[in-house]
GROMACS .gro file of N, CA and C in nm:
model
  495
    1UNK      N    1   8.794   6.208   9.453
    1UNK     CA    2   8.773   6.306   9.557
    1UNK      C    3   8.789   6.446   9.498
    2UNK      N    4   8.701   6.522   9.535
    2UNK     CA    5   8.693   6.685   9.468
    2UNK      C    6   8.799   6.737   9.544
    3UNK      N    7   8.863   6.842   9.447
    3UNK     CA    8   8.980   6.880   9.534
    3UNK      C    9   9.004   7.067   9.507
    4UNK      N   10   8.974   7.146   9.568
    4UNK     CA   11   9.059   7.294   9.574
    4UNK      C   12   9.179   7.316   9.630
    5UNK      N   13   9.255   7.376   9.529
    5UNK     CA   14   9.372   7.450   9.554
    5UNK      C   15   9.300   7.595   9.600
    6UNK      N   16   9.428   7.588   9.726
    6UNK     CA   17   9.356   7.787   9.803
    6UNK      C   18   9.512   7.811   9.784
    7UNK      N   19   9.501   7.962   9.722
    7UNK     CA   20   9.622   7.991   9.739
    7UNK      C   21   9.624   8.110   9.873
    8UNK      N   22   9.656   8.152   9.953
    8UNK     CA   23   9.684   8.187  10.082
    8UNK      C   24   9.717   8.344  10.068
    9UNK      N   25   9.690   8.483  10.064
    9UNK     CA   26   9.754   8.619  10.102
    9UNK      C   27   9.867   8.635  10.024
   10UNK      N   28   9.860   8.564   9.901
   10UNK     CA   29   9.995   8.625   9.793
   10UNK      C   30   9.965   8.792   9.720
   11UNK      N   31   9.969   8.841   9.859
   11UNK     CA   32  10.030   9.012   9.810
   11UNK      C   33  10.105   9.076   9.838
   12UNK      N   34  10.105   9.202   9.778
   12UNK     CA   35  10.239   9.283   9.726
   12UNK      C   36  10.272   9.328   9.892
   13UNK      N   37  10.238   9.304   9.990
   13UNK     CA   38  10.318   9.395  10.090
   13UNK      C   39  10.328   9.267  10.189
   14UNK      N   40  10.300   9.158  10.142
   14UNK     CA   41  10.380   9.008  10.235
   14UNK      C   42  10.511   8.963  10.125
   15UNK      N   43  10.536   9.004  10.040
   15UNK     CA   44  10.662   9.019   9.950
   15UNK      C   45  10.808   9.057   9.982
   16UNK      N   46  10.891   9.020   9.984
   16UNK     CA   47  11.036   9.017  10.038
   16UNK      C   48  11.103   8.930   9.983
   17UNK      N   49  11.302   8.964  10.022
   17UNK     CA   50  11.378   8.852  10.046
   17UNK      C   51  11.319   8.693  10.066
   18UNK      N   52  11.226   8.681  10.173
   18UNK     CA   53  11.195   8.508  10.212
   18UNK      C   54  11.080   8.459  10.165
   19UNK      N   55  11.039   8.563  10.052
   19UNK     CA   56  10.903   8.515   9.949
   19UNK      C   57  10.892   8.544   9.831
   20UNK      N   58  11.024   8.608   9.762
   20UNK     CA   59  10.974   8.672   9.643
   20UNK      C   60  11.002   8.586   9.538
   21UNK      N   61  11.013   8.427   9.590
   21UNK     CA   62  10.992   8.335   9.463
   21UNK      C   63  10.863   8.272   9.465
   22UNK      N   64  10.788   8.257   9.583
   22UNK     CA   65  10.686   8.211   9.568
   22UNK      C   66  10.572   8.257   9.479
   23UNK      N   67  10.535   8.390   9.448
   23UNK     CA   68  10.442   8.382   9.322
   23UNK      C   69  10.467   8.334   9.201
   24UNK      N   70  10.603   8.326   9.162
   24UNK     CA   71  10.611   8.264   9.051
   24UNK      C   72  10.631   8.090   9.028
   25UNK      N   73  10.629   8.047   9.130
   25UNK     CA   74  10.647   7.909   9.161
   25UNK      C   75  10.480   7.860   9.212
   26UNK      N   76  10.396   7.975   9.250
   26UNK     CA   77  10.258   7.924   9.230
   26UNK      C   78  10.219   7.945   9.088
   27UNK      N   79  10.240   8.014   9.015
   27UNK     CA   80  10.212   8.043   8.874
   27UNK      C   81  10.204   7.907   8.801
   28UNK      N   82  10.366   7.921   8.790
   28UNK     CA   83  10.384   7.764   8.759
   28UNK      C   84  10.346   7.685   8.783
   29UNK      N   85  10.320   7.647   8.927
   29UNK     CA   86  10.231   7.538   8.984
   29UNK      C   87  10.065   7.549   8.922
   30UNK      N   88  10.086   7.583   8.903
   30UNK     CA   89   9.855   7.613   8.854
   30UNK      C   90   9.840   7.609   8.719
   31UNK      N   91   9.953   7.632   8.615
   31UNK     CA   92   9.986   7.612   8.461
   31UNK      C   93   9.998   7.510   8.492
   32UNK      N   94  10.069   7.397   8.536
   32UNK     CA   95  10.075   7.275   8.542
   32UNK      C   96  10.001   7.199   8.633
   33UNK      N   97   9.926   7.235   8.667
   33UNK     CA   98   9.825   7.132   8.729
   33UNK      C   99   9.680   7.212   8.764
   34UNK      N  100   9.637   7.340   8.705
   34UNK     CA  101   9.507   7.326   8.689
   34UNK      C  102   9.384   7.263   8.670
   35UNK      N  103   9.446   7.151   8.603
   35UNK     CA  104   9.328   7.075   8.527
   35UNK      C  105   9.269   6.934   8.624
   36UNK      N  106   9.375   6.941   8.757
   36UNK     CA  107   9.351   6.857   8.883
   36UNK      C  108   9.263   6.948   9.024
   37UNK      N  109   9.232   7.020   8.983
   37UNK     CA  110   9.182   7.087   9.112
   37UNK      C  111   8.984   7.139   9.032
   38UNK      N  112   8.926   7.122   9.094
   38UNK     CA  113   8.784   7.132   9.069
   38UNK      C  114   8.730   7.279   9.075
   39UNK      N  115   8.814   7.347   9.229
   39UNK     CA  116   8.854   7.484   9.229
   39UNK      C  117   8.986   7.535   9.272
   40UNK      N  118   8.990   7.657   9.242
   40UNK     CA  119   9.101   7.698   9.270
   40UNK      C  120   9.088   7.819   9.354
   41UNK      N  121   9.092   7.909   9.418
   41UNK     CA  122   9.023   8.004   9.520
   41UNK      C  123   9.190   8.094   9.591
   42UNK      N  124   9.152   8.231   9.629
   42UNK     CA  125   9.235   8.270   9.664
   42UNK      C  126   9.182   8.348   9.792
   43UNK      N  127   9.289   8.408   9.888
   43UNK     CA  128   9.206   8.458  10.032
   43UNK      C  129   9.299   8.588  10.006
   44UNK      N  130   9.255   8.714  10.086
   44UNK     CA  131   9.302   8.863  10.027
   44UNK      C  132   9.292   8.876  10.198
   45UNK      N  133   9.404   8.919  10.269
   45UNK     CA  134   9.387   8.970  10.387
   45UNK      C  135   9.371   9.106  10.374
   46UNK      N  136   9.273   9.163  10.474
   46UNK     CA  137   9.278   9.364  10.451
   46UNK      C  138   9.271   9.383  10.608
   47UNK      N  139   9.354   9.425  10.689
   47UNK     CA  140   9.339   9.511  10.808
   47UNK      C  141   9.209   9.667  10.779
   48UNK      N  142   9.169   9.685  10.946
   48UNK     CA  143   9.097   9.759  10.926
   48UNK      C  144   9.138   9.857  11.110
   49UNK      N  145   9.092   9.958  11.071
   49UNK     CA  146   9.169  10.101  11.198
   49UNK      C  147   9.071  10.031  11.352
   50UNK      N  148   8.997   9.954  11.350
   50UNK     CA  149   8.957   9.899  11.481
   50UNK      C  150   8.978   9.727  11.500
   51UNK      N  151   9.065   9.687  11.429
   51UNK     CA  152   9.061   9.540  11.424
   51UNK      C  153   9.176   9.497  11.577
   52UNK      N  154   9.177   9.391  11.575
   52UNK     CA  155   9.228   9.325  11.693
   52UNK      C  156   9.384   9.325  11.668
   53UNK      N  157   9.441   9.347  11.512
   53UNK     CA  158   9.560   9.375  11.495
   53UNK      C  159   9.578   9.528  11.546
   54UNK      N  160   9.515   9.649  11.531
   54UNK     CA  161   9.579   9.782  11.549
   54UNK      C  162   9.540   9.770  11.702
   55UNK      N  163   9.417   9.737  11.772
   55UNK     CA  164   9.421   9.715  11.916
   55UNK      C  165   9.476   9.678  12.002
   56UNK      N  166   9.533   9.552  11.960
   56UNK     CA  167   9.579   9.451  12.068
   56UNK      C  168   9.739   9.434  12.046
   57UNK      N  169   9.786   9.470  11.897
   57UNK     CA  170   9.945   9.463  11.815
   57UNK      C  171   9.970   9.565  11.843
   58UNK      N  172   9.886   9.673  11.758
   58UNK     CA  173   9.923   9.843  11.740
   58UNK      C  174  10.002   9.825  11.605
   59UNK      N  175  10.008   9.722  11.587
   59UNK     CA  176  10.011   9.684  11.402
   59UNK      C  177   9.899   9.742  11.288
   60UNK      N  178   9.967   9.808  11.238
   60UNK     CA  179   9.856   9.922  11.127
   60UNK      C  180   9.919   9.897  10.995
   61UNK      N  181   9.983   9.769  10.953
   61UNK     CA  182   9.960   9.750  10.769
   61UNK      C  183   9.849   9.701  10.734
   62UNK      N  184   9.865   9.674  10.626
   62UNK     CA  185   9.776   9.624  10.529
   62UNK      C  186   9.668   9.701  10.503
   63UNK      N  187   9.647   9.798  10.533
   63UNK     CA  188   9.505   9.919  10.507
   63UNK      C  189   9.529   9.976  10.381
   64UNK      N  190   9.582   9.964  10.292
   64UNK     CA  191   9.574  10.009  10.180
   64UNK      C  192   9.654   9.939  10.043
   65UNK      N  193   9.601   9.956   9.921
   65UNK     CA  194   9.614   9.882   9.818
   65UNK      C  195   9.774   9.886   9.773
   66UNK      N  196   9.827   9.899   9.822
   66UNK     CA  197  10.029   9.916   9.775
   66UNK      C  198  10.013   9.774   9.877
   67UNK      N  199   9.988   9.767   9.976
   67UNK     CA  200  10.015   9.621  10.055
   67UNK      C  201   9.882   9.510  10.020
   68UNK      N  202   9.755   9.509  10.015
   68UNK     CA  203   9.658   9.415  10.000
   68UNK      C  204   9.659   9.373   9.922
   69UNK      N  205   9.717   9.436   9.781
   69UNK     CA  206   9.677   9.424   9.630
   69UNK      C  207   9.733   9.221   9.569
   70UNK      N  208   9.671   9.178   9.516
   70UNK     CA  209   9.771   9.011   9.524
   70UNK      C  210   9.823   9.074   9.380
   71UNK      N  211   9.958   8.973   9.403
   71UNK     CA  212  10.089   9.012   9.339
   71UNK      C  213  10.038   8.998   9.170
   72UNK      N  214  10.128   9.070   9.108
   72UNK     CA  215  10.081   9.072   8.966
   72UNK      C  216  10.078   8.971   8.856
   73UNK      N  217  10.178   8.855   8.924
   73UNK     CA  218  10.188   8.758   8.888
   73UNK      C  219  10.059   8.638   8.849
   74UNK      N  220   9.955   8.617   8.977
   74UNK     CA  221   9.842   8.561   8.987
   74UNK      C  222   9.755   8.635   8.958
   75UNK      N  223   9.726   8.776   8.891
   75UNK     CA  224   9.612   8.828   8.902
   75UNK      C  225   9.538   8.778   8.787
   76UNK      N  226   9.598   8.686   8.700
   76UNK     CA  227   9.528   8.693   8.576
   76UNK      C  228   9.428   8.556   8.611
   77UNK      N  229   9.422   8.459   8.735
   77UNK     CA  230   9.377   8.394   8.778
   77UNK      C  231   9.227   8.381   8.862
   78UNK      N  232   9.245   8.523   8.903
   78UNK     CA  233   9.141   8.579   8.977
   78UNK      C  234   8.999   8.642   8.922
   79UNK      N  235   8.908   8.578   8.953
   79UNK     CA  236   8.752   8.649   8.930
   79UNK      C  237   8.697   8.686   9.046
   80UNK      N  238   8.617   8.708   9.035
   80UNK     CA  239   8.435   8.758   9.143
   80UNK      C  240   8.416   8.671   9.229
   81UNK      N  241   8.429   8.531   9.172
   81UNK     CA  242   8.368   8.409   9.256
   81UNK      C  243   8.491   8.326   9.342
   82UNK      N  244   8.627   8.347   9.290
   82UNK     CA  245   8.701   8.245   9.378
   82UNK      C  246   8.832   8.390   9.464
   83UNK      N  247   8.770   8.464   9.525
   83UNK     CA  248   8.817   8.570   9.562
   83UNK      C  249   8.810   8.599   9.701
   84UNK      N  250   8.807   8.588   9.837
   84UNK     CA  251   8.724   8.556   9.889
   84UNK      C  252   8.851   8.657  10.041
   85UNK      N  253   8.795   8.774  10.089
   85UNK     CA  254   8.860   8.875  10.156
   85UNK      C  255   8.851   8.811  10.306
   86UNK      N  256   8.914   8.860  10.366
   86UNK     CA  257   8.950   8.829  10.558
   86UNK      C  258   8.978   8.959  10.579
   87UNK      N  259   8.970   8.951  10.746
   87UNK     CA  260   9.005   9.063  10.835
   87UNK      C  261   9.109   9.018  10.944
   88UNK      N  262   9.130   8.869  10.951
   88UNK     CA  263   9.173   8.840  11.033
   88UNK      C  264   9.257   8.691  10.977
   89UNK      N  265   9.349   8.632  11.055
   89UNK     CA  266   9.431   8.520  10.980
   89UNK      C  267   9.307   8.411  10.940
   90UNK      N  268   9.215   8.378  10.952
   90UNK     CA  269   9.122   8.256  10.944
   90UNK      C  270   9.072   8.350  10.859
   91UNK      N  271   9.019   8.222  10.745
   91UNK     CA  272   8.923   8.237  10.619
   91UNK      C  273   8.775   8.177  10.684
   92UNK      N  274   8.760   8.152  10.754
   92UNK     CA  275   8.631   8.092  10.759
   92UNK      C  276   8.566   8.162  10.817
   93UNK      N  277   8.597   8.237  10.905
   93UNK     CA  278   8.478   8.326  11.009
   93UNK      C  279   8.381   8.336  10.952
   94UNK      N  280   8.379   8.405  10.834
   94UNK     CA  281   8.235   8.455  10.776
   94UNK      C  282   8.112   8.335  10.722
   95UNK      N  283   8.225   8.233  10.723
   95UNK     CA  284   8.129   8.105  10.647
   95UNK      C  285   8.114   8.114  10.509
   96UNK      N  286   8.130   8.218  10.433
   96UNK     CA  287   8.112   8.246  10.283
   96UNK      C  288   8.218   8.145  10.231
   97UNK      N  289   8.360   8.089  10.279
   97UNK     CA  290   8.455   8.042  10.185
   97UNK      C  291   8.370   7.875  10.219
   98UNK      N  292   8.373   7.841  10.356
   98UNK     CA  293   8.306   7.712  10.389
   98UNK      C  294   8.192   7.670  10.325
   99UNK      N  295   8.086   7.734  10.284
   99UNK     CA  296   8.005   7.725  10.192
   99UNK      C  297   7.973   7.685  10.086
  100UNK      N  298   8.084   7.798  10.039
  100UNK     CA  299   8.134   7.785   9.863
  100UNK      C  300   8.200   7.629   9.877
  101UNK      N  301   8.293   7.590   9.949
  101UNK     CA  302   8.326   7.503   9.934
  101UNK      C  303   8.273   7.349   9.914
  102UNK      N  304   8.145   7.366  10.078
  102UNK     CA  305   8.056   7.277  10.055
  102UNK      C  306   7.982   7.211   9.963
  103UNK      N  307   7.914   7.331   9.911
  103UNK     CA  308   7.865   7.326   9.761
  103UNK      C  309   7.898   7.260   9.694
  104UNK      N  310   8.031   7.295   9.638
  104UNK     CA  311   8.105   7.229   9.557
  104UNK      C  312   8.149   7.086   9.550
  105UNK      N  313   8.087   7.018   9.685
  105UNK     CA  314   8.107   6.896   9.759
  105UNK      C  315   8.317   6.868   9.745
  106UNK      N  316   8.426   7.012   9.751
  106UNK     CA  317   8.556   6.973   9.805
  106UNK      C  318   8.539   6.875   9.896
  107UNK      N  319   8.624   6.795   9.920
  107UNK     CA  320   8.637   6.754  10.008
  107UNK      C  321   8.825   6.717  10.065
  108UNK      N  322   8.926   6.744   9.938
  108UNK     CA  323   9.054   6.795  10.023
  108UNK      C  324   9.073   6.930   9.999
  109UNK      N  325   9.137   6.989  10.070
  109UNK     CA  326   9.203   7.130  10.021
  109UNK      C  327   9.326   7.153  10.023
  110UNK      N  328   9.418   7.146   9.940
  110UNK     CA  329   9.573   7.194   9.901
  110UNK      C  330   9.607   7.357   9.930
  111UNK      N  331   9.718   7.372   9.992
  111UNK     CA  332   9.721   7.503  10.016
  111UNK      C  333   9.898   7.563  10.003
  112UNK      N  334   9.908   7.661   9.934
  112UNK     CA  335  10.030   7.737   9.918
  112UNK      C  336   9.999   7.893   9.971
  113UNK      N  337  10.083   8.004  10.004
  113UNK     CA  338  10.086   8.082  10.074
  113UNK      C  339  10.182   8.135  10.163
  114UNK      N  340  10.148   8.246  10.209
  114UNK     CA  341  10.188   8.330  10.338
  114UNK      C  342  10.092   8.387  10.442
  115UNK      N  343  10.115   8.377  10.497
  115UNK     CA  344  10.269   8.346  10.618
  115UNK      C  345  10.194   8.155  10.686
  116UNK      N  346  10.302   8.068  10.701
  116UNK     CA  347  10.286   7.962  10.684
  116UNK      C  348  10.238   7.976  10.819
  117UNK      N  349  10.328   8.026  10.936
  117UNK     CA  350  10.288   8.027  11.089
  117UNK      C  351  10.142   8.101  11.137
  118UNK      N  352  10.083   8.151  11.031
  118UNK     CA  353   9.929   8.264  11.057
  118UNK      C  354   9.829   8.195  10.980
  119UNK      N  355   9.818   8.291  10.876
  119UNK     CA  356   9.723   8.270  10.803
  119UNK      C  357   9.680   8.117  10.710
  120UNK      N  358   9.832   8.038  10.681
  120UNK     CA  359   9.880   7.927  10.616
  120UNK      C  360   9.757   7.814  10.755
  121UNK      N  361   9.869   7.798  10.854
  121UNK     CA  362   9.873   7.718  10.987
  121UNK      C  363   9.682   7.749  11.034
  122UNK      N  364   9.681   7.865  10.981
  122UNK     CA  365   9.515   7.889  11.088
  122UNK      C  366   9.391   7.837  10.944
  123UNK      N  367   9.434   7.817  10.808
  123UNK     CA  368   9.337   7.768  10.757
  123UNK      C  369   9.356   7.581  10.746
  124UNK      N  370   9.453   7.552  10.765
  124UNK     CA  371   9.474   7.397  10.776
  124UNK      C  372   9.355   7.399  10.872
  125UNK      N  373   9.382   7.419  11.035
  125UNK     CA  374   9.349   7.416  11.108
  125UNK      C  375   9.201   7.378  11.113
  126UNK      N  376   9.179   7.527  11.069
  126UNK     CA  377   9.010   7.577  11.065
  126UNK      C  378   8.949   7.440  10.929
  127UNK      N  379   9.043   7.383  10.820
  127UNK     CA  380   8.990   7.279  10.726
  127UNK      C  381   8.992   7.189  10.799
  128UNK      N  382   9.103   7.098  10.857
  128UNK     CA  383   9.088   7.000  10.925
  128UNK      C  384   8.939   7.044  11.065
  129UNK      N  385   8.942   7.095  11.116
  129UNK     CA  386   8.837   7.071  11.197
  129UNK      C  387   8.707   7.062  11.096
  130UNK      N  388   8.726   7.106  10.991
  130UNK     CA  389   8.522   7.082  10.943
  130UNK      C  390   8.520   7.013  10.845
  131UNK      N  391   8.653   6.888  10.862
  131UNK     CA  392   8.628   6.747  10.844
  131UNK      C  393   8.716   6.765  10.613
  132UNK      N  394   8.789   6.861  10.661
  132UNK     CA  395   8.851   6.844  10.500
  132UNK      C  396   8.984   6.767  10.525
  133UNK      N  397   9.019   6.685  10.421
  133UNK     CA  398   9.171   6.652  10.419
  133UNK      C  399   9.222   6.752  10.369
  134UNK      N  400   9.387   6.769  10.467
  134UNK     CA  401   9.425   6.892  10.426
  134UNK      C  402   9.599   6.816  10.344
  135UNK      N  403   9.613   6.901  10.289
  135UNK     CA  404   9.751   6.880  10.178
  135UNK      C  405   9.818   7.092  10.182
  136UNK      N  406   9.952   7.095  10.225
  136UNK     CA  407  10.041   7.221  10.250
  136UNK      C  408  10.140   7.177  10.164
  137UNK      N  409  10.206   7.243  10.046
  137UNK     CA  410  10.301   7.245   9.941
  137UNK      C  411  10.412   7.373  10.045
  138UNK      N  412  10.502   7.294  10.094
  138UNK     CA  413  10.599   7.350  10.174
  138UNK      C  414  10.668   7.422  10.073
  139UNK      N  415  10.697   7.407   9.935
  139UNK     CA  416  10.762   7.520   9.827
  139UNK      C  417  10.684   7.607   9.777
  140UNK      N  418  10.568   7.579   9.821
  140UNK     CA  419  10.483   7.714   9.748
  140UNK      C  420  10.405   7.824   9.843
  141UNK      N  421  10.498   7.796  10.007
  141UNK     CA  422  10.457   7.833  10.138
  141UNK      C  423  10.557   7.922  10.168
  142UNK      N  424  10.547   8.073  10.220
  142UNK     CA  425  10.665   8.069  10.331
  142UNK      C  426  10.643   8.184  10.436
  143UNK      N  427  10.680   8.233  10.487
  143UNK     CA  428  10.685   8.280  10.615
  143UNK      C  429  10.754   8.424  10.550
  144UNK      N  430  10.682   8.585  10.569
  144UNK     CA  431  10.788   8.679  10.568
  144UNK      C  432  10.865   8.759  10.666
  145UNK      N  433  10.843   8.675  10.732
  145UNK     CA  434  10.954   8.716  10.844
  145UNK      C  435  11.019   8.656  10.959
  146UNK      N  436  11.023   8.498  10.871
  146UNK     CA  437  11.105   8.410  10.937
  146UNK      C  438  11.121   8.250  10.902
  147UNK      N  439  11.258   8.208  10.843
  147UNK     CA  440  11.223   8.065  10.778
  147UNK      C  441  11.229   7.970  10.898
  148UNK      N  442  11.220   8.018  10.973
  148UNK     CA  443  11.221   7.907  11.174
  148UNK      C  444  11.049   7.898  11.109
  149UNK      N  445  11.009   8.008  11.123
  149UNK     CA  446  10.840   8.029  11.182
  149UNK      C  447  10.804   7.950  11.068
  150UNK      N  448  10.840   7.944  10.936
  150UNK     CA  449  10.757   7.869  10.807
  150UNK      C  450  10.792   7.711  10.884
  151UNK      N  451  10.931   7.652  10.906
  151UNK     CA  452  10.967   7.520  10.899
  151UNK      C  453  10.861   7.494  11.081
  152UNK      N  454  10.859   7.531  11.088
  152UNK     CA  455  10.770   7.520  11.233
  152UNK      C  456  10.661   7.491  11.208
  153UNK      N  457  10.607   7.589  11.133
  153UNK     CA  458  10.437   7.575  11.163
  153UNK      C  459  10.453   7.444  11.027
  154UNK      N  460  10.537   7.407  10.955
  154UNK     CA  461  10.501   7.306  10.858
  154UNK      C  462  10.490   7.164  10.946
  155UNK      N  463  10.585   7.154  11.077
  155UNK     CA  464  10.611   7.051  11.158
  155UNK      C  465  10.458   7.046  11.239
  156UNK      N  466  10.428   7.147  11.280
  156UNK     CA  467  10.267   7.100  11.301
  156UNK      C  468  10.162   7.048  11.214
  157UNK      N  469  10.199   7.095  11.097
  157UNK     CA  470  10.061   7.038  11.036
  157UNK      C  471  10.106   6.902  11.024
  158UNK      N  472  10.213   6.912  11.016
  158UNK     CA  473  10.231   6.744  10.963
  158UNK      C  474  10.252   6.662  11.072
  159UNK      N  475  10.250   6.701  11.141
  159UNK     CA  476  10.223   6.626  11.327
  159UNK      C  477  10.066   6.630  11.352
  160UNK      N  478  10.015   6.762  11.335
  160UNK     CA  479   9.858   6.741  11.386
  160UNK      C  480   9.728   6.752  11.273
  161UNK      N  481   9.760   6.808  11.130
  161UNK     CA  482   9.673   6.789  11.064
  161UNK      C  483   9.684   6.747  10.958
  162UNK      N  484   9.747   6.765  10.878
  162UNK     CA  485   9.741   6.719  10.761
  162UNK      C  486   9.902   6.688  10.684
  163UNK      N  487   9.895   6.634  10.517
  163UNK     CA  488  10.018   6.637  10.474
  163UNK      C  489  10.085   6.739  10.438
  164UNK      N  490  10.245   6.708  10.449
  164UNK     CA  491  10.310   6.847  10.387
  164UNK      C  492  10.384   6.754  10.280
  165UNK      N  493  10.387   6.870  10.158
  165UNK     CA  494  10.463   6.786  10.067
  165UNK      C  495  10.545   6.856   9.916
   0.00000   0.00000   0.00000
């Protein structure tokens, strides 16, 4: 079975106390097991001054490169092609990541990241519905601004979509 690793919004302004081991524990993770994943792909959240976060939140991060930028740790991982930007917690809206993926005939997707309760929880989601097996690495996941909200949204996936492990 073809398999991508997505690594999830590992940047510099989702970084803190309740995440600042996770880039280096994905590092590690991808030195040691690159050679099992067919792709490997990363998602870049960017807010924008009319989005449904500054409208509807009145939440205005992420608009600029001190917070969007992914951490310095993974950058040496990153190209053109497995790069793939959002505006909003779901990667798929645009269809460009679903695509790429298709193509590629994936058919599970492994996922590490932040924030496990958003962006983590809303791409399981959005995989399991368009028929991917999904796999969540609960140590290479977490929540920055709350280890309730990470151990939570891990209890759903593993109740309604996929494995955690």
């Amino acid at each position: 079975m073809k398999k991508a690793l997505v690594i999830i919004d590992i940047q510099k302004g989702f970084i803190n106390k309740l995440t600042k081991k996770i880039p280096s524990r994905i590092k590690n993770f991808i030195f040691k097991n690159k050679g099992k994943y067919d792709l490997i792909i990363f998602t870049k959240y960017m807010n924008y001054k009319d989005s449904n976060f500054v409208k509807n939140l009145n939440w205005k991060g992420f608009m600029n490169d001190k917070q969007t930028a992914i951490v310095d740790e993974l950058k040496e991982f990153i190209n053109n092609k497995n790069l793939y930007k959002k505006y909003t917690y779901g990667s798929f809206v645009d269809n460009k990541l679903l695509k790429y993926l298709k193509k590629n005939k994936i058919k599970q997707v492994e996922l590490a990241g932040i924030d496990t309760e958003n962006c983590v929880l809303t791409f399981a989601r959005d995989a399991f519905d368009r028929g991917f097996k999904v796999v969540v690495f609960k140590n290479l996941s977490a929540s920055h601004s709350d280890l309730h909200l990470h151990k939570s949204a891990l209890k759903i996936i593993e109740e309604n979509i996929g494995s955690v492990i």
